[in-house]
Short mmCIF file of C-alpha atoms in Angstrom, two decimals:
data_model
loop_
_atom_site.label_atom_id
_atom_site.label_comp_id
_atom_site.label_asym_id
_atom_site.label_seq_id
_atom_site.Cartn_x
_atom_site.Cartn_y
_atom_site.Cartn_z
CA UNK A 1 78.48 37.57 -50.34
CA UNK A 2 78.83 33.54 -50.36
CA UNK A 3 74.98 33.59 -51.94
CA UNK A 4 75.67 36.08 -54.25
CA UNK A 5 78.82 34.94 -55.70
CA UNK A 6 76.76 31.43 -55.88
CA UNK A 7 74.15 32.52 -58.04
CA UNK A 8 76.23 33.90 -59.83
CA UNK A 9 78.11 31.29 -60.92
CA UNK A 10 74.90 29.42 -61.61
CA UNK A 11 73.80 32.33 -63.87
CA UNK A 12 77.03 31.66 -65.44
CA UNK A 13 76.54 27.89 -66.03
CA UNK A 14 73.34 27.98 -67.54
CA UNK A 15 74.26 30.89 -69.76
CA UNK A 16 77.36 29.37 -70.73
CA UNK A 17 76.14 25.51 -71.10
CA UNK A 18 73.21 23.69 -72.00
CA UNK A 19 70.06 24.77 -71.24
CA UNK A 20 69.39 27.96 -73.33
CA UNK A 21 71.96 26.71 -75.91
CA UNK A 22 71.60 23.37 -76.48
CA UNK A 23 68.99 23.21 -78.58
CA UNK A 24 70.89 25.18 -81.44
CA UNK A 25 72.96 21.65 -81.84
CA UNK A 26 69.77 20.40 -84.15
CA UNK A 27 69.13 22.02 -86.82
CA UNK A 28 66.10 22.82 -88.11
CA UNK A 29 64.88 23.75 -84.54
CA UNK A 30 63.37 27.01 -83.43
CA UNK A 31 66.36 28.30 -80.60
CA UNK A 32 66.93 30.74 -77.94
CA UNK A 33 68.57 33.53 -79.62
CA UNK A 34 66.25 33.06 -83.13
CA UNK A 35 63.43 34.41 -80.31
CA UNK A 36 65.23 36.88 -78.43
CA UNK A 37 66.20 37.71 -81.72
CA UNK A 38 62.62 39.32 -82.37
CA UNK A 39 61.52 42.13 -82.25
CA UNK A 40 58.98 42.66 -79.27
CA UNK A 41 55.44 43.41 -79.75
CA UNK A 42 54.67 46.50 -77.36
CA UNK A 43 51.96 45.94 -75.04
CA UNK A 44 48.77 47.45 -74.19
CA UNK A 45 49.72 48.47 -70.73
CA UNK A 46 51.71 47.88 -68.44
CA UNK A 47 50.44 47.51 -64.79
CA UNK A 48 52.02 46.75 -61.95
CA UNK A 49 50.32 44.78 -58.97
CA UNK A 50 52.30 44.91 -56.50
CA UNK A 51 54.81 47.41 -54.83
CA UNK A 52 58.60 46.28 -56.53
CA UNK A 53 59.69 46.96 -59.32
CA UNK A 54 59.53 43.68 -60.64
CA UNK A 55 56.03 42.72 -59.44
CA UNK A 56 53.95 43.66 -63.27
CA UNK A 57 52.43 42.60 -65.77
CA UNK A 58 51.76 43.31 -69.68
CA UNK A 59 48.39 43.32 -70.35
CA UNK A 60 47.02 42.91 -74.26
CA UNK A 61 43.48 42.92 -74.75
CA UNK A 62 41.91 42.24 -78.38
CA UNK A 63 39.85 44.39 -80.61
CA UNK A 64 36.16 44.98 -79.71
CA UNK A 65 34.39 45.19 -76.01
CA UNK A 66 34.28 42.01 -74.46
CA UNK A 67 33.85 40.13 -71.85
CA UNK A 68 37.41 38.98 -72.91
CA UNK A 69 38.77 35.43 -71.86
CA UNK A 70 41.82 35.90 -70.37
CA UNK A 71 45.57 33.95 -70.78
CA UNK A 72 47.56 34.51 -68.28
CA UNK A 73 51.04 34.10 -69.52
CA UNK A 74 54.50 33.03 -67.66
CA UNK A 75 57.72 33.17 -68.43
CA UNK A 76 60.38 30.81 -68.53
CA UNK A 77 64.55 31.14 -68.07
CA UNK A 78 65.37 28.71 -64.92
CA UNK A 79 63.61 30.31 -62.60
CA UNK A 80 66.98 33.80 -62.69
CA UNK A 81 66.89 37.03 -62.85
CA UNK A 82 68.66 37.06 -66.12
CA UNK A 83 66.08 36.09 -68.58
CA UNK A 84 62.45 38.19 -68.66
CA UNK A 85 58.70 38.01 -69.66
CA UNK A 86 59.94 39.46 -73.49
CA UNK A 87 60.56 36.21 -75.27
CA UNK A 88 56.90 35.60 -74.07
CA UNK A 89 55.15 38.28 -75.85
CA UNK A 90 54.82 37.02 -78.94
CA UNK A 91 53.74 34.15 -78.13
CA UNK A 92 51.27 36.25 -76.08
CA UNK A 93 50.72 38.69 -79.02
CA UNK A 94 49.35 36.00 -80.74
CA UNK A 95 46.84 34.66 -78.53
CA UNK A 96 45.21 38.54 -78.05
CA UNK A 97 45.25 38.40 -81.66
CA UNK A 98 43.39 35.31 -81.14
CA UNK A 99 40.60 36.88 -78.97
CA UNK A 100 42.21 36.43 -76.14
CA UNK A 101 42.91 38.91 -72.85
CA UNK A 102 46.88 38.16 -71.87
CA UNK A 103 48.48 39.29 -69.20
CA UNK A 104 51.92 38.50 -69.17
CA UNK A 105 53.72 38.45 -65.86
CA UNK A 106 57.11 39.45 -64.50
CA UNK A 107 57.70 38.23 -61.02
CA UNK A 108 61.37 38.23 -58.80
CA UNK A 109 63.78 35.33 -60.22
CA UNK A 110 67.17 34.07 -58.51
CA UNK A 111 69.35 36.34 -58.78
CA UNK A 112 66.54 39.57 -57.68
CA UNK A 113 66.16 40.93 -54.32
CA UNK A 114 63.17 38.87 -53.06
CA UNK A 115 63.65 36.81 -56.10
CA UNK A 116 63.46 32.78 -54.91
CA UNK A 117 61.82 30.40 -52.13
CA UNK A 118 59.16 31.94 -51.17
CA UNK A 119 58.88 35.36 -53.33
CA UNK A 120 58.96 33.74 -56.79
CA UNK A 121 55.95 31.82 -55.69
CA UNK A 122 54.06 34.58 -54.16
CA UNK A 123 54.85 37.19 -57.15
CA UNK A 124 53.53 34.45 -59.62
CA UNK A 125 49.93 34.50 -56.92
CA UNK A 126 49.49 38.26 -56.59
CA UNK A 127 50.17 38.49 -60.16
CA UNK A 128 47.37 35.51 -61.65
CA UNK A 129 45.09 36.46 -58.87
CA UNK A 130 45.23 40.62 -59.17
CA UNK A 131 43.09 39.29 -62.62
CA UNK A 132 39.88 40.26 -60.33
CA UNK A 133 41.05 43.60 -60.41
CA UNK A 134 42.17 44.34 -63.71
CA UNK A 135 38.62 42.93 -64.43
CA UNK A 136 37.84 46.14 -62.85
CA UNK A 137 38.84 48.01 -65.42
CA UNK A 138 38.59 46.40 -68.88
CA UNK A 139 36.53 44.25 -69.91
CA UNK A 140 37.35 40.97 -68.55
CA UNK A 141 36.10 37.17 -68.04
CA UNK A 142 37.32 36.07 -65.04
CA UNK A 143 35.05 32.70 -65.05
CA UNK A 144 37.41 31.95 -68.66
CA UNK A 145 41.05 32.26 -67.16
CA UNK A 146 43.51 29.49 -68.78
CA UNK A 147 47.40 29.78 -66.91
CA UNK A 148 49.97 29.22 -69.71
CA UNK A 149 53.81 28.62 -68.89
CA UNK A 150 57.08 28.13 -70.33
CA UNK A 151 60.11 25.74 -69.51
CA UNK A 152 60.49 27.04 -65.36
CA UNK A 153 57.30 28.98 -66.61
CA UNK A 154 55.79 26.23 -66.68
CA UNK A 155 56.36 24.63 -63.56
CA UNK A 156 54.38 28.26 -62.23
CA UNK A 157 51.73 27.52 -64.10
CA UNK A 158 50.95 24.47 -63.10
CA UNK A 159 52.34 25.30 -59.35
CA UNK A 160 49.33 28.21 -59.78
CA UNK A 161 46.69 25.30 -60.70
CA UNK A 162 47.87 22.86 -57.90
CA UNK A 163 48.08 25.82 -55.25
CA UNK A 164 44.80 25.64 -53.20
CA UNK A 165 46.09 22.64 -51.65
CA UNK A 166 48.39 24.49 -50.33
CA UNK A 167 48.56 23.72 -46.70
CA UNK A 168 47.56 27.32 -44.51
CA UNK A 169 50.91 26.62 -42.64
CA UNK A 170 52.75 26.96 -46.09
CA UNK A 171 54.36 29.91 -46.36
CA UNK A 172 53.05 29.81 -49.96
CA UNK A 173 49.95 29.56 -48.61
CA UNK A 174 46.76 32.32 -49.32
CA UNK A 175 43.43 32.35 -49.65
CA UNK A 176 40.71 32.65 -52.24
CA UNK A 177 43.11 32.23 -54.95
CA UNK A 178 41.79 32.70 -58.18
CA UNK A 179 40.07 30.16 -59.47
CA UNK A 180 41.15 28.90 -63.15
CA UNK A 181 39.62 27.33 -66.02
CA UNK A 182 42.75 25.23 -66.91
CA UNK A 183 46.52 25.39 -67.27
CA UNK A 184 48.78 24.84 -70.32
CA UNK A 185 52.31 23.16 -69.34
CA UNK A 186 55.38 24.12 -72.15
CA UNK A 187 58.36 22.06 -71.38
CA UNK A 188 57.41 22.60 -67.95
CA UNK A 189 58.67 20.88 -65.14
CA UNK A 190 55.74 19.25 -62.36
CA UNK A 191 57.91 17.62 -60.43
CA UNK A 192 61.31 19.47 -58.82
CA UNK A 193 62.38 16.83 -56.23
CA UNK A 194 63.41 14.85 -59.68
CA UNK A 195 64.43 17.35 -61.58
CA UNK A 196 67.26 18.80 -59.72
CA UNK A 197 68.75 15.29 -60.04
CA UNK A 198 68.45 14.96 -63.95
CA UNK A 199 71.34 15.96 -66.09
CA UNK A 200 72.28 19.12 -68.94
CA UNK A 201 69.22 21.63 -67.81
CA UNK A 202 67.80 24.30 -65.63
CA UNK A 203 68.26 21.73 -62.53
CA UNK A 204 71.34 23.91 -61.15
CA UNK A 205 69.27 26.85 -60.73
CA UNK A 206 66.65 24.12 -58.79
CA UNK A 207 68.31 24.51 -55.61
CA UNK A 208 68.84 28.04 -55.53
CA UNK A 209 65.12 28.43 -56.40
CA UNK A 210 64.32 26.67 -53.17
CA UNK A 211 66.94 27.16 -51.15
CA UNK A 212 68.63 23.61 -50.77
CA UNK A 213 68.27 20.38 -52.45
CA UNK A 214 65.25 18.13 -51.50
CA UNK A 215 66.74 16.70 -48.60
CA UNK A 216 67.80 19.38 -46.92
CA UNK A 217 63.93 21.39 -47.85
CA UNK A 218 61.71 18.11 -48.36
CA UNK A 219 58.68 20.73 -47.09
CA UNK A 220 59.31 23.51 -49.68
CA UNK A 221 59.80 20.66 -52.10
CA UNK A 222 56.46 18.85 -51.45
CA UNK A 223 54.89 22.82 -51.21
CA UNK A 224 56.54 24.09 -54.65
CA UNK A 225 56.35 20.19 -56.90
CA UNK A 226 52.80 20.10 -58.61
CA UNK A 227 53.28 16.64 -58.84
CA UNK A 228 52.89 16.71 -54.89
CA UNK A 229 49.74 18.86 -55.25
CA UNK A 230 47.77 16.90 -57.13
CA UNK A 231 45.20 16.36 -57.73
CA UNK A 232 44.22 19.93 -59.87
CA UNK A 233 40.96 19.66 -60.36
CA UNK A 234 41.22 21.75 -63.58
CA UNK A 235 41.85 19.89 -67.19
CA UNK A 236 45.51 20.84 -67.67
CA UNK A 237 47.66 19.86 -70.82
CA UNK A 238 50.89 19.58 -71.27
CA UNK A 239 52.80 20.16 -74.73
CA UNK A 240 56.51 19.38 -75.02
CA UNK A 241 58.82 18.66 -78.31
CA UNK A 242 60.24 15.20 -78.19
CA UNK A 243 63.56 16.48 -79.66
CA UNK A 244 64.13 19.01 -76.31
CA UNK A 245 67.56 18.15 -74.88
CA UNK A 246 66.39 21.18 -71.70
CA UNK A 247 63.67 19.40 -70.16
CA UNK A 248 62.84 15.65 -70.59
CA UNK A 249 60.43 14.41 -71.90
CA UNK A 250 59.34 12.75 -68.83
CA UNK A 251 58.51 15.16 -66.93
CA UNK A 252 55.13 15.62 -68.77
CA UNK A 253 54.61 11.62 -68.68
CA UNK A 254 55.13 11.32 -65.23
CA UNK A 255 53.16 13.74 -64.23
CA UNK A 256 49.94 13.39 -66.77
CA UNK A 257 49.88 9.60 -65.44
CA UNK A 258 49.53 10.91 -61.78
CA UNK A 259 47.22 13.50 -62.57
CA UNK A 260 44.91 11.14 -64.38
CA UNK A 261 45.04 8.31 -61.17
CA UNK A 262 44.16 11.13 -59.25
CA UNK A 263 40.93 11.13 -61.62
CA UNK A 264 42.47 15.12 -62.86
CA UNK A 265 41.48 15.58 -66.76
CA UNK A 266 45.16 15.64 -68.04
CA UNK A 267 46.48 14.57 -71.29
CA UNK A 268 50.53 15.46 -73.15
CA UNK A 269 50.70 16.10 -76.49
CA UNK A 270 54.28 15.12 -77.49
CA UNK A 271 54.97 16.65 -80.98
CA UNK A 272 57.44 14.87 -82.66
CA UNK A 273 59.92 17.68 -84.37
CA UNK A 274 59.87 19.79 -81.82
CA UNK A 275 61.66 21.09 -79.54
CA UNK A 276 62.09 23.88 -76.47
CA UNK A 277 61.13 26.81 -77.82
CA UNK A 278 59.32 25.66 -81.36
CA UNK A 279 55.98 25.85 -78.70
CA UNK A 280 56.73 29.45 -77.66
CA UNK A 281 57.60 30.98 -81.09
CA UNK A 282 53.83 31.86 -83.56
CA UNK A 283 55.59 31.41 -86.69
CA UNK A 284 56.73 27.55 -85.31
CA UNK A 285 54.63 25.62 -87.37
CA UNK A 286 53.82 23.35 -83.73
CA UNK A 287 52.41 26.56 -82.32
CA UNK A 288 48.58 26.09 -83.85
CA UNK A 289 48.62 22.96 -81.19
CA UNK A 290 49.48 25.54 -78.43
CA UNK A 291 46.47 27.27 -79.53
CA UNK A 292 44.15 24.85 -79.91
CA UNK A 293 45.27 23.76 -75.99
CA UNK A 294 44.21 27.13 -74.99
CA UNK A 295 40.91 26.88 -76.83
CA UNK A 296 39.85 23.91 -75.95
CA UNK A 297 40.49 24.46 -71.86
CA UNK A 298 38.48 28.11 -72.03
CA UNK A 299 35.46 26.86 -74.49
CA UNK A 300 34.51 23.78 -73.24
CA UNK A 301 31.65 22.73 -71.81
#
């Protein structure tokens, strides 16, 4: 009961304070309310990748015969059950119209039975690996798969690209993870340990996700933070608005520097006049840079 009450308080704080609504204080930037108010484009199919009701994804296929490159889409929302995949449906639909099959994942989150550590991580891993099963029924090119995630989903997207470095002793370890072509992090959170101490953001949800603060769960943070699992050995593009009030731009800056130092092909694309949600709004003038990053990774030589 105490844990449920704690999750409720964290969720209430996130819903009513800065994380998703701070951006509304800045004029001319896309806000969470604006994204949430858009009509949700329907998926072609909803497919389960596991037995839980939250273990499913939305598959969208372009017109034509394929084989189609695949973009796995991971939503954000502070890892909390209050937010789901629907706000990423617009980005998914736009990418599908551009010629990519999209697989918009849902998964258990903090506040859901089985969510948090390790369930949230295991779900996105299983959902991503399920692309191989989807390819048995649909014309998908499993050799061209990019993962894209926003905010907390950006953290999970980078983690998916890094999980091949997990030790076999880790509760998050899985054999033969799907090989990725690249990863795009949109205002992602690569360093959970640092983020857990930062102010005015989704940081309050981090210890709920991880079952404690970094000093209490150092092994978990080592297995869950993309920064700690470098090098990725796949190209990464970190895109963030310079006016982001929810995730400090230092998260992307420091990860990119560390990744490059480890020999990775990593690039930070910092957009001067963008905030946290401009990146996932196809009607935003900065969205084309997101699609360009996906295109670059999919068709790289």
